[in-house]
Coordinates of C-alpha atoms in Angstrom, one line a residue:
M10 CA 244.7 12.7 -66.1
K11 CA 243.2 14.5 -63.2
I12 CA 240.0 13.2 -61.7
T13 CA 238.1 16.2 -60.5
E14 CA 235.0 14.5 -59.0
K15 CA 235.8 12.0 -56.3
P16 CA 232.8 9.9 -55.2
F17 CA 233.8 9.6 -51.6
S18 CA 236.7 10.1 -49.2
I19 CA 239.6 7.7 -49.3
P20 CA 242.9 7.5 -47.2
D21 CA 245.5 10.0 -48.2
H22 CA 248.0 7.4 -49.4
W23 CA 245.4 6.0 -51.9
R24 CA 244.6 7.6 -55.2
W25 CA 241.7 7.8 -57.6
I26 CA 242.2 6.4 -61.1
E27 CA 240.0 6.0 -64.2
L28 CA 239.4 2.4 -64.9
K29 CA 240.8 2.6 -68.4
E30 CA 244.1 3.7 -66.9
L31 CA 244.1 0.6 -64.7
A32 CA 242.7 -2.0 -67.0
E33 CA 242.1 -2.8 -70.6
I34 CA 238.4 -2.5 -71.5
N35 CA 236.8 -4.9 -74.1
P36 CA 240.0 -6.3 -75.5
T37 CA 240.0 -7.8 -79.0
F38 CA 240.7 -11.5 -79.8
D39 CA 244.3 -11.9 -81.0
R40 CA 245.2 -15.4 -79.9
N41 CA 247.3 -17.4 -82.4
D42 CA 247.8 -20.5 -80.2
L43 CA 244.3 -22.0 -80.7
S44 CA 242.9 -23.7 -83.7
D45 CA 239.3 -23.5 -85.0
D46 CA 238.5 -26.9 -83.5
D47 CA 239.8 -26.2 -80.0
P48 CA 236.9 -26.0 -77.4
V49 CA 236.4 -22.7 -75.5
S50 CA 234.0 -21.9 -72.7
F51 CA 230.7 -20.3 -73.7
V52 CA 228.9 -18.1 -71.2
G53 CA 225.4 -16.7 -71.9
M54 CA 224.0 -14.1 -69.6
K55 CA 221.9 -16.6 -67.8
R56 CA 225.1 -18.5 -66.7
V57 CA 226.3 -15.6 -64.6
E58 CA 224.7 -15.7 -61.1
E59 CA 223.6 -12.4 -59.6
L60 CA 225.8 -10.8 -56.9
S61 CA 227.8 -14.0 -56.1
G62 CA 230.2 -13.8 -59.0
R63 CA 229.7 -17.5 -59.8
I64 CA 229.7 -18.7 -63.4
D65 CA 228.3 -21.9 -64.9
L66 CA 231.1 -23.1 -67.2
S67 CA 229.4 -26.3 -68.3
E68 CA 228.9 -25.2 -71.9
T69 CA 231.8 -25.3 -74.5
E70 CA 231.9 -24.6 -78.2
P71 CA 234.5 -25.0 -80.9
L72 CA 236.4 -21.7 -81.4
S73 CA 235.2 -21.5 -85.0
E74 CA 231.6 -21.3 -83.8
V75 CA 231.9 -18.4 -81.5
R76 CA 234.9 -16.3 -82.5
K77 CA 232.7 -13.9 -84.4
G78 CA 229.5 -12.3 -83.1
Y79 CA 230.3 -12.9 -79.4
T80 CA 232.2 -11.2 -76.6
Y81 CA 235.7 -12.6 -76.0
F82 CA 237.4 -12.9 -72.6
E83 CA 240.1 -14.9 -70.9
D84 CA 240.9 -16.3 -67.4
G85 CA 241.1 -13.5 -64.9
D86 CA 238.9 -11.0 -66.9
V87 CA 236.1 -9.3 -65.1
L88 CA 232.7 -9.7 -66.8
F89 CA 230.2 -6.8 -66.3
A90 CA 226.6 -7.1 -67.6
K91 CA 225.9 -3.8 -69.3
I92 CA 222.2 -4.2 -70.2
T93 CA 219.1 -3.6 -68.0
P94 CA 218.0 -5.4 -65.8
C95 CA 221.1 -7.6 -65.6
M96 CA 223.4 -4.8 -64.6
E97 CA 221.1 -3.5 -61.9
N98 CA 220.7 -7.1 -60.6
G99 CA 224.5 -7.5 -60.2
K100 CA 225.7 -9.8 -62.9
V101 CA 229.4 -9.3 -62.4
A102 CA 232.1 -12.0 -62.2
V103 CA 235.7 -12.8 -62.6
A104 CA 236.2 -15.5 -65.2
R105 CA 238.3 -18.5 -64.0
G106 CA 238.7 -22.1 -65.1
L107 CA 237.8 -21.4 -68.8
E108 CA 238.3 -24.1 -71.3
N109 CA 241.8 -23.5 -72.8
G110 CA 241.8 -20.3 -70.8
V111 CA 239.5 -18.6 -73.2
G112 CA 235.8 -17.8 -73.2
F113 CA 233.1 -16.2 -75.4
G114 CA 229.7 -15.1 -74.4
S115 CA 226.9 -12.6 -74.5
T116 CA 227.5 -9.4 -76.4
E117 CA 225.9 -7.7 -73.4
F118 CA 229.1 -8.0 -71.3
H119 CA 231.8 -5.4 -70.9
V120 CA 235.2 -7.1 -70.3
I121 CA 237.7 -5.6 -68.0
R122 CA 241.3 -7.0 -68.1
H123 CA 244.2 -6.5 -65.7
P124 CA 247.1 -8.8 -65.3
E125 CA 247.4 -8.6 -61.5
E126 CA 245.1 -11.2 -59.9
I127 CA 244.4 -9.3 -56.8
T128 CA 243.4 -6.2 -58.7
Q129 CA 240.9 -8.2 -60.7
E130 CA 239.2 -9.1 -57.4
W131 CA 239.4 -5.5 -56.4
I132 CA 237.7 -4.3 -59.5
F133 CA 235.0 -7.1 -59.2
H134 CA 234.1 -6.1 -55.6
Y135 CA 234.0 -2.4 -56.6
L136 CA 231.6 -3.0 -59.5
I137 CA 229.4 -5.2 -57.4
Q138 CA 228.6 -2.4 -55.0
E139 CA 225.0 -1.3 -54.9
G140 CA 226.0 2.4 -55.0
F141 CA 228.1 1.8 -58.2
R142 CA 225.3 0.0 -59.9
R143 CA 222.9 2.8 -59.0
D144 CA 225.2 5.4 -60.5
A145 CA 225.7 3.2 -63.6
K146 CA 222.0 3.0 -64.1
R147 CA 221.7 6.7 -64.3
A148 CA 224.4 6.7 -67.1
M149 CA 222.6 4.1 -69.2
T150 CA 221.6 5.0 -72.8
G151 CA 219.1 3.5 -75.2
S152 CA 215.4 2.8 -75.3
A153 CA 213.3 1.4 -72.5
G154 CA 214.0 -2.3 -72.0
Q155 CA 217.2 -2.1 -74.0
K156 CA 219.2 0.4 -72.0
R157 CA 223.0 -0.2 -71.6
V158 CA 225.9 1.2 -69.7
P159 CA 228.1 2.7 -72.5
T160 CA 231.7 1.8 -72.9
G161 CA 232.8 5.4 -72.3
Y162 CA 231.2 5.3 -68.9
I163 CA 233.1 2.2 -67.9
E164 CA 236.3 3.6 -69.2
E165 CA 236.1 6.7 -67.2
V166 CA 234.8 5.2 -63.9
P167 CA 236.9 6.5 -61.1
I168 CA 238.1 3.7 -58.8
P169 CA 240.1 4.1 -55.6
L170 CA 243.5 2.5 -55.7
P171 CA 245.5 1.5 -52.6
P172 CA 249.0 0.1 -52.6
L173 CA 249.0 -3.6 -53.7
P174 CA 249.9 -5.0 -50.3
E175 CA 246.9 -3.2 -48.8
Q176 CA 244.7 -4.4 -51.7
R177 CA 245.6 -7.9 -50.8
R178 CA 244.7 -7.5 -47.2
I179 CA 241.4 -5.8 -47.9
V180 CA 240.4 -8.4 -50.5
A181 CA 241.3 -11.2 -48.1
K182 CA 239.2 -9.6 -45.4
I183 CA 236.3 -9.1 -47.8
E184 CA 236.4 -12.7 -48.9
E185 CA 236.7 -13.9 -45.3
L186 CA 233.7 -12.0 -44.2
F187 CA 231.7 -12.9 -47.3
S188 CA 232.6 -16.6 -46.8
N189 CA 231.1 -16.4 -43.3
L190 CA 228.0 -14.8 -44.8
D191 CA 227.8 -17.4 -47.5
A192 CA 227.9 -20.2 -44.9
G193 CA 225.0 -18.7 -43.1
M194 CA 223.1 -18.2 -46.4
D195 CA 223.7 -21.8 -47.3
D196 CA 222.1 -22.9 -44.0
L197 CA 219.3 -20.5 -44.7
Q198 CA 218.8 -21.9 -48.2
T199 CA 218.6 -25.4 -46.8
A200 CA 216.0 -24.3 -44.3
E201 CA 214.0 -22.6 -47.2
Q202 CA 214.1 -25.8 -49.2
Q203 CA 212.8 -27.7 -46.2
L204 CA 210.0 -25.2 -45.9
E205 CA 209.1 -25.6 -49.5
R206 CA 209.0 -29.4 -49.1
Y207 CA 206.8 -28.9 -46.0
R208 CA 204.4 -26.7 -47.9
L209 CA 204.1 -29.2 -50.7
S210 CA 203.7 -32.1 -48.2
V211 CA 200.8 -30.3 -46.5
L212 CA 199.1 -29.5 -49.7
Q213 CA 199.5 -33.1 -51.0
A214 CA 198.1 -34.5 -47.7
A215 CA 195.2 -32.1 -48.0
V216 CA 194.0 -33.2 -51.5
E217 CA 194.6 -36.9 -50.7
G218 CA 192.3 -36.8 -47.6
R219 CA 195.1 -37.6 -45.1
L220 CA 194.9 -34.1 -43.5
T221 CA 191.3 -34.6 -42.5
A222 CA 191.2 -38.3 -41.8
D223 CA 190.5 -37.8 -38.1
W224 CA 187.8 -35.2 -38.9
R225 CA 185.9 -37.7 -41.1
E226 CA 185.9 -40.1 -38.1
T227 CA 183.7 -37.7 -36.2
H228 CA 181.7 -36.2 -39.0
D229 CA 179.1 -37.5 -41.5
P230 CA 179.5 -35.5 -44.6
E231 CA 177.1 -35.7 -47.6
S232 CA 177.7 -38.4 -50.2
A233 CA 179.7 -37.6 -53.3
D234 CA 176.6 -38.4 -55.5
Q235 CA 174.6 -35.7 -53.7
L236 CA 177.4 -33.2 -54.0
L237 CA 177.8 -33.8 -57.8
E238 CA 174.0 -33.6 -58.4
Q239 CA 174.0 -30.2 -56.7
I240 CA 177.1 -29.0 -58.6
Q241 CA 175.6 -30.0 -61.9
E242 CA 172.3 -28.2 -61.2
E243 CA 174.2 -25.0 -60.3
R244 CA 176.6 -25.4 -63.2
R245 CA 173.7 -25.4 -65.6
R246 CA 172.0 -22.4 -64.1
G247 CA 175.3 -20.6 -64.2
W248 CA 175.9 -21.5 -67.8
E249 CA 172.4 -20.2 -68.7
K250 CA 173.0 -16.9 -67.0
D251 CA 176.4 -16.4 -68.6
Y252 CA 175.3 -17.6 -72.0
R253 CA 172.2 -15.3 -72.1
M254 CA 174.2 -12.3 -70.9
R255 CA 177.0 -12.8 -73.5
R256 CA 174.9 -13.7 -76.4
Y257 CA 171.7 -11.8 -75.9
D258 CA 171.4 -9.4 -73.0
I259 CA 174.7 -7.6 -74.0
K260 CA 173.1 -6.9 -77.4
D261 CA 169.6 -6.0 -75.9
K262 CA 168.1 -9.1 -77.6
E263 CA 165.6 -11.7 -76.5
P264 CA 166.9 -15.3 -76.7
P265 CA 165.1 -17.6 -79.1
S266 CA 163.0 -20.6 -77.9
G267 CA 165.1 -23.7 -77.2
W268 CA 168.3 -21.8 -76.6
K269 CA 168.8 -23.7 -73.3
D270 CA 169.1 -26.9 -75.2
R271 CA 172.5 -25.8 -76.4
Y272 CA 173.9 -26.7 -73.0
D273 CA 176.4 -29.5 -73.1
L274 CA 177.1 -31.7 -70.1
P275 CA 180.7 -31.7 -69.0
E276 CA 182.8 -34.7 -69.7
E277 CA 183.6 -36.8 -66.6
P278 CA 187.1 -38.0 -65.9
D279 CA 188.2 -41.6 -66.5
K280 CA 188.3 -42.7 -62.8
A281 CA 190.0 -46.1 -63.6
E282 CA 193.3 -44.3 -64.2
L283 CA 193.1 -42.1 -61.1
G284 CA 194.3 -42.8 -57.5
E285 CA 192.6 -43.7 -54.3
I286 CA 190.6 -41.1 -52.5
P287 CA 188.2 -41.3 -49.5
D288 CA 184.8 -42.9 -50.2
S289 CA 183.0 -39.6 -49.6
W290 CA 185.1 -37.8 -52.2
E291 CA 184.7 -37.8 -56.0
W292 CA 187.1 -37.3 -58.9
V293 CA 186.0 -34.4 -61.1
V294 CA 187.4 -32.2 -63.9
V295 CA 187.6 -28.4 -63.6
D296 CA 184.9 -28.1 -66.3
Q297 CA 182.4 -29.8 -64.0
L298 CA 182.9 -27.2 -61.3
S299 CA 182.7 -24.1 -63.5
P300 CA 179.9 -22.8 -65.8
N301 CA 182.3 -20.2 -67.1
I302 CA 185.9 -20.6 -68.2
H303 CA 187.1 -17.9 -70.5
Y304 CA 189.9 -15.6 -71.7
G305 CA 190.4 -12.0 -70.6
Y306 CA 190.1 -8.7 -72.4
T307 CA 192.3 -7.8 -75.3
E308 CA 193.3 -4.2 -74.8
S309 CA 196.4 -2.1 -74.2
A310 CA 197.3 -1.1 -70.7
Q311 CA 197.8 2.5 -69.7
N312 CA 199.3 4.2 -66.7
E313 CA 196.8 7.0 -66.5
P314 CA 194.1 6.1 -63.9
V315 CA 191.2 5.9 -66.5
G316 CA 188.9 3.0 -66.1
P317 CA 189.4 -0.1 -63.9
K318 CA 192.7 -1.8 -63.0
F319 CA 194.0 -4.1 -65.8
L320 CA 195.3 -7.3 -64.3
R321 CA 198.1 -8.9 -66.3
I322 CA 200.3 -12.0 -65.8
T323 CA 203.2 -9.9 -64.6
D324 CA 201.0 -8.4 -61.8
I325 CA 200.6 -11.9 -60.3
Q326 CA 203.5 -13.0 -58.2
Q327 CA 204.7 -16.6 -58.1
D328 CA 203.1 -17.1 -54.7
G329 CA 199.7 -16.0 -56.0
Q330 CA 199.8 -12.5 -54.4
V331 CA 198.7 -9.7 -56.7
N332 CA 200.7 -6.5 -57.0
W333 CA 197.6 -4.2 -57.3
E334 CA 199.7 -1.0 -56.7
D335 CA 201.7 -1.4 -60.0
A336 CA 198.9 -2.9 -62.0
P337 CA 197.9 -0.5 -64.9
Y338 CA 194.5 0.7 -66.1
C339 CA 192.5 0.3 -69.2
E340 CA 189.5 2.0 -70.9
I341 CA 186.7 -0.4 -71.4
G342 CA 183.0 -0.1 -72.5
E343 CA 180.2 -0.7 -70.1
Q344 CA 179.1 -4.0 -71.8
E345 CA 182.7 -5.4 -71.8
R346 CA 183.1 -4.3 -68.2
K347 CA 180.2 -6.6 -67.2
K348 CA 181.8 -9.5 -69.0
Y349 CA 185.4 -9.1 -67.7
L350 CA 184.9 -7.5 -64.3
L351 CA 186.6 -9.6 -61.6
E352 CA 184.6 -10.7 -58.6
P353 CA 185.7 -12.2 -55.3
G354 CA 186.1 -16.0 -55.7
D355 CA 187.3 -15.8 -59.3
I356 CA 190.4 -17.9 -60.0
L357 CA 192.8 -16.6 -62.7
F358 CA 195.2 -18.8 -64.5
A359 CA 198.3 -17.8 -66.6
R360 CA 197.9 -19.5 -69.9
T361 CA 201.2 -18.7 -71.7
G362 CA 204.9 -17.9 -71.2
G363 CA 207.5 -19.0 -68.6
T364 CA 204.9 -18.8 -65.8
V365 CA 202.2 -20.8 -67.5
G366 CA 200.0 -22.4 -64.8
K367 CA 200.6 -19.6 -62.2
S368 CA 197.3 -18.7 -60.6
C369 CA 195.7 -16.4 -58.1
L370 CA 192.4 -16.1 -56.2
I371 CA 190.5 -12.8 -56.2
E372 CA 189.6 -12.0 -52.7
N373 CA 187.4 -9.4 -51.0
G374 CA 188.6 -5.8 -50.9
V375 CA 190.4 -5.7 -54.2
P376 CA 190.1 -2.7 -56.5
E377 CA 187.7 -2.7 -59.4
A378 CA 189.6 -4.6 -62.1
V379 CA 189.3 -6.5 -65.4
F380 CA 191.8 -9.1 -66.6
A381 CA 194.0 -9.4 -69.7
S382 CA 193.7 -11.9 -72.5
Y383 CA 196.7 -14.0 -71.5
L384 CA 194.8 -15.0 -68.4
I385 CA 191.9 -17.5 -68.1
R386 CA 189.2 -17.0 -65.5
V387 CA 187.5 -19.9 -63.7
I388 CA 184.2 -19.1 -62.0
T389 CA 183.2 -21.9 -59.7
V390 CA 179.7 -22.9 -58.6
D391 CA 178.5 -22.1 -55.0
S392 CA 178.5 -25.8 -54.0
I393 CA 182.2 -25.8 -53.6
D394 CA 184.7 -23.7 -51.8
E395 CA 186.8 -21.8 -54.4
R396 CA 189.6 -21.6 -51.9
Y397 CA 189.9 -25.4 -52.0
V398 CA 190.1 -25.4 -55.8
Y399 CA 192.8 -22.7 -55.6
L400 CA 194.6 -24.8 -53.0
F401 CA 194.7 -27.7 -55.5
F402 CA 196.2 -25.3 -58.1
Q403 CA 199.3 -25.2 -56.0
T404 CA 199.9 -28.9 -55.5
L405 CA 202.5 -31.1 -57.3
D406 CA 199.7 -33.1 -58.9
Y407 CA 198.3 -29.9 -60.5
W408 CA 201.8 -28.9 -61.8
R409 CA 202.4 -32.4 -63.2
Q410 CA 199.2 -32.1 -65.2
I411 CA 200.1 -28.6 -66.4
S412 CA 203.5 -29.9 -67.6
E413 CA 201.9 -32.7 -69.5
K414 CA 199.3 -30.5 -71.2
K415 CA 201.3 -27.4 -72.1
T416 CA 202.5 -27.1 -75.7
G417 CA 205.2 -25.0 -77.3
I418 CA 208.9 -24.6 -76.6
G419 CA 209.8 -20.9 -76.7
Q420 CA 206.4 -19.8 -75.6
P421 CA 204.6 -22.7 -73.8
N422 CA 200.9 -22.4 -73.3
V423 CA 197.8 -24.2 -71.9
N424 CA 194.5 -23.2 -73.4
A425 CA 191.0 -23.0 -71.7
T426 CA 190.0 -26.4 -73.1
K427 CA 193.0 -28.2 -71.6
L428 CA 192.6 -26.3 -68.3
S429 CA 188.9 -27.5 -68.2
K430 CA 190.1 -31.2 -68.4
L431 CA 192.4 -31.0 -65.4
T432 CA 191.3 -33.6 -62.8
L433 CA 191.1 -33.0 -59.0
P434 CA 189.7 -34.8 -56.0
L435 CA 186.6 -33.2 -54.6
P436 CA 185.6 -33.6 -51.0
P437 CA 182.1 -32.6 -49.6
L438 CA 181.7 -28.9 -49.0
A439 CA 182.0 -29.1 -45.2
E440 CA 185.3 -31.0 -45.6
Q441 CA 186.6 -28.6 -48.2
K442 CA 186.2 -25.8 -45.7
Q443 CA 187.9 -27.9 -43.0
I444 CA 190.8 -28.6 -45.3
V445 CA 191.3 -25.0 -46.1
D446 CA 191.3 -24.1 -42.4
E447 CA 193.8 -26.8 -41.6
V448 CA 196.1 -25.8 -44.5
E449 CA 196.0 -22.2 -43.5
R450 CA 196.8 -23.1 -39.9
L451 CA 199.7 -25.3 -40.9
L452 CA 201.2 -23.1 -43.5
S453 CA 201.0 -20.0 -41.3
V454 CA 204.0 -21.6 -39.4
A455 CA 205.9 -21.9 -42.7
D456 CA 204.9 -18.3 -43.6
D457 CA 206.3 -17.0 -40.3
A458 CA 209.6 -18.9 -40.9
S459 CA 209.7 -17.7 -44.5
D460 CA 209.3 -14.1 -43.3
T461 CA 212.2 -14.6 -41.0
A462 CA 214.3 -16.0 -43.8
D463 CA 213.4 -12.9 -46.0
R464 CA 214.5 -10.6 -43.2
E465 CA 217.8 -12.5 -42.9
H466 CA 218.4 -12.3 -46.6
T467 CA 217.8 -8.5 -46.5
R468 CA 220.1 -8.2 -43.5
A469 CA 222.9 -10.2 -45.2
D470 CA 222.6 -8.1 -48.4
R471 CA 222.9 -4.9 -46.3
L472 CA 225.8 -6.3 -44.4
R473 CA 227.6 -7.2 -47.7
Q474 CA 227.2 -3.7 -49.0
S475 CA 228.4 -2.3 -45.6
I476 CA 231.5 -4.4 -45.9
L477 CA 232.2 -3.2 -49.4
K478 CA 231.6 0.4 -48.4
Q479 CA 234.1 0.1 -45.6
A480 CA 236.6 -1.7 -47.8
F481 CA 236.7 1.0 -50.5
S482 CA 236.8 3.9 -48.1
G483 CA 239.8 2.4 -46.3
Q484 CA 238.0 1.5 -43.1
L485 CA 237.8 -2.3 -43.3
V486 CA 241.4 -3.2 -42.2
P487 CA 243.9 -1.2 -40.2
H488 CA 246.7 0.4 -42.2
D489 CA 250.1 -1.1 -42.2
D490 CA 252.5 1.7 -41.7
E491 CA 255.4 -0.3 -43.1
A492 CA 253.6 -1.1 -46.3
N493 CA 252.5 2.5 -46.9
P494 CA 254.2 4.8 -49.3
P495 CA 255.7 8.1 -48.0
T496 CA 253.1 10.1 -46.1
V497 CA 251.8 13.5 -47.2
D498 CA 254.2 15.1 -44.7
T499 CA 257.1 14.1 -46.9
I500 CA 255.4 14.7 -50.3
A501 CA 254.7 18.1 -51.7
P502 CA 251.1 18.5 -52.6
D503 CA 250.3 18.1 -56.3
T504 CA 249.5 21.3 -58.1
T505 CA 249.5 20.2 -61.7
D506 CA 247.8 17.5 -63.7
T507 CA 251.1 15.6 -64.3
P508 CA 252.9 15.0 -61.0
S509 CA 256.4 13.7 -61.2
S510 CA 257.2 10.1 -60.8
N511 CA 258.9 10.7 -57.5
D512 CA 255.4 11.6 -56.1
R513 CA 254.0 8.1 -56.9
N514 CA 253.8 5.1 -54.8
S515 CA 255.8 2.2 -56.2
D516 CA 253.0 -0.3 -55.7
A517 CA 250.4 1.8 -57.4
E518 CA 253.0 2.5 -60.2
D519 CA 253.2 -1.3 -60.8
L520 CA 249.5 -1.5 -61.1
L521 CA 249.3 1.3 -63.6
G522 CA 251.9 -0.4 -65.7
S523 CA 253.7 2.8 -66.8
T524 CA 256.5 5.1 -65.6
D525 CA 255.7 7.8 -68.1
P526 CA 255.0 10.9 -66.0
D527 CA 252.6 12.1 -68.8
K528 CA 250.3 9.2 -68.0
Q529 CA 250.3 9.5 -64.3
I530 CA 247.2 10.1 -62.2
E531 CA 247.1 12.9 -59.6
M532 CA 247.3 11.6 -56.0
D533 CA 244.2 12.1 -53.9
I534 CA 245.8 14.0 -51.0

């Protein structure tokens, strides 16, 4: 078969070949040497690491449990994730070390098989290229969220094929350079883990009073009793304002007499079971600090810029930053807008899903926005610094309480009632502000180091892609003249779709596995 469109230039003694001519695509299970009780490796999509090619082979199943309904592969096969976003993220691997040499796994894998070990690595590195994955994305078919790279595309992928000795040298060079990069990335990962421990240590010291121990020696903050009295007065006023607005003002009604008696005092924590804190601090629950803890607006998001921004769980990053640019919009009535409009100082809390407990603080300068129903808003009283409460929402103690209170397995959640019962240590207002300032100062050092780490990750990723680009265009290692086939000076140019076998390089012929001239591929000369 003649390949008419060649993605890029390659050396004259290489050739382009469709992948189906080089390897078997999605082979069927035909093993007779295994019984139904024999264990085989089982590889779900999550067990293939992005870009690295590493596979978690810790799971095995009896052959009888997986031989039907799953994708079959063997040692040496290349696994290529065909579904979005796994394909774009680079879930590609060469299967090695399988139980009994056999594996089954996700139906979202394409399996590529070639008997020559070095060619398996060649195929793997070719598919892991960013450029290849970008092209494959354009070829995907199916509905949004379920798009896949079709088998036909994989079969007809043109791949550059050098002689086998040159493949060996190129793959060896790729692995040498990648090994050096991996060593650097391992060191970087260790540094990032140390940074994360440092962050958690700073936060823990902050909410235990250790961070401001010296500050308390030279300052005389108000007593905890005074602070709590002020908080409770403000909480009641805030409750009255919110209750009246939601129950009466929004309906243009006057509240009945005695409606303020419906106010319930918040339940205080059991301090006997809590740890030691400074004398001027007090243990509280979130409910004591907020007159208003409620769920967001139930409405569908839309991309058209009609109405305010519509903040969802997915728009909040794990570090608490909000991706306002990609946040959608929603149409909302004027009365609902008053209820759900976000204000600076609001704290939002993800109440369901894999990121339950994730939070963010609404700051000044954000666009007009309301929040979705899978978020809970906490509005704090003025007697506390909301930045301190948000700081607590990042500590290990907070995450421990979330883990204890969440329910559900497939879709864990924490409701507003459970959120309101979370306990936290509360310093005087002046000390809260001091703690926030100290934490910001100390964590700015970690932020700078983290930014440097991010740049190094980006640099390493670009370097990997540069190495692969050089490898598959024949620029990574010098050519070995003795290993090369006859040059174009001694071969007549191909003018037909079926060149004679004399025009073929013997190493490439071995890879193709055929000497039939009708199945040969035109040389790229």
